Amino acid sequence: MESSDGEIIERVLGGEPGCFDLLVDRHGAALLGWLGRRCSGREEARELYQETWVRAYEGLARLEDPGRLRAWLLGIAYNLVGKRLRRAGALGFEPLGEREPHAAEVRDPLERAELGTRIQAAVERLPERQREVFELRALVGLDHAAVAERLGIREDNARANYYQAVRRLRSELGDELT
Amino acid sequence: MTGANEPEDACARVRERLDVLLDGGLGAVEAARDRGHMEACEPCAAACAGRERWGESLQAALAPGAEALDFAREGLAARLGQAPAPRRGGLTLLRGRAVRRAAAAALVAASALACLALLDGLGASGAPVGELVSSAMRELEAGSLPELSWPPSTAGLWGAR
């Protein structure tokens, strides 16, 4: 049976640091998926991805609820991205959130299929709140309570935005995905 | 009439909230009701399966590819190896808010008890506080305590220098 996050964390804290890789395997794609959509390039995404994991590793003993590991990781990533954006703003760079669709160029070094690019673009065109909620729910895999907490909104508001986002994407993309 | 419309109404209801059902957002009773309907309604079951596949495909299309993951992870093991290994310290044994709250409450209670014990042992006259209170009660009952006035006079405190 697969170990829970809590069991793995106990092992890491109990003197088996190598077990941390299991957490990276389990949550790495969700974290990178989110970071990739927030960063201006794959190098930056990698830097923030690794920094998030290093900080999580160092602070693992402070994690109160192992069941919320992914939300906690995302919190670290949020802070790192926020710092990066503030620094970029101070230097006069364009804020990442207002750029044109960029995810396809970031997320995968391989050339994306046309459909993938269209999906990326459709997600980028969602209203900001819907997009944030959709990414946290569908891509990162947070539950609605965690999404609401992260964005500082009510849980029913998070749910409503998520369902609106899904409907909008379906009406834009049709059934071609299936 | 209601009976004749019921299947269509049920289909409309199920289709309308398929996203919520698949998201786990329906209560247990309503979810069982919709799933029960789909067991008997092939078109709705097909619509549900299609919707599920659509969601999975969307997630798959948006997830980072294996190569992107490999790229992001390159060098991470070395960085983690240089970082101090996390260890559970004494304080971090108190994980979880509930445990910490209980510990804080116990600490406050222990502090209060310690203060009382200290006061009890160090009454101004050398007598234990309990004894002082009993003595004051006796004097109060006997009417020998000085009368309190309001507002309290400060003359006795600051006066006659």
XYZ file of C-alpha atoms in Angstrom, chain B residues 3 41 48 61 63 67 82 91 112 129 131 139 151 154:
14
model
C -45.110 11.272 -14.073
C -30.405 5.980 -18.237
C -21.228 11.567 -17.582
C -2.995 18.512 -21.682
C 0.153 19.052 -16.943
C 10.818 16.175 -20.045
C 23.447 20.467 0.864
C 9.069 21.927 20.269
C -1.462 30.899 37.494
C -3.082 35.083 51.495
C -5.296 33.773 56.155
C -12.965 42.447 60.512
C -14.063 58.508 44.437
C -5.556 60.186 47.317
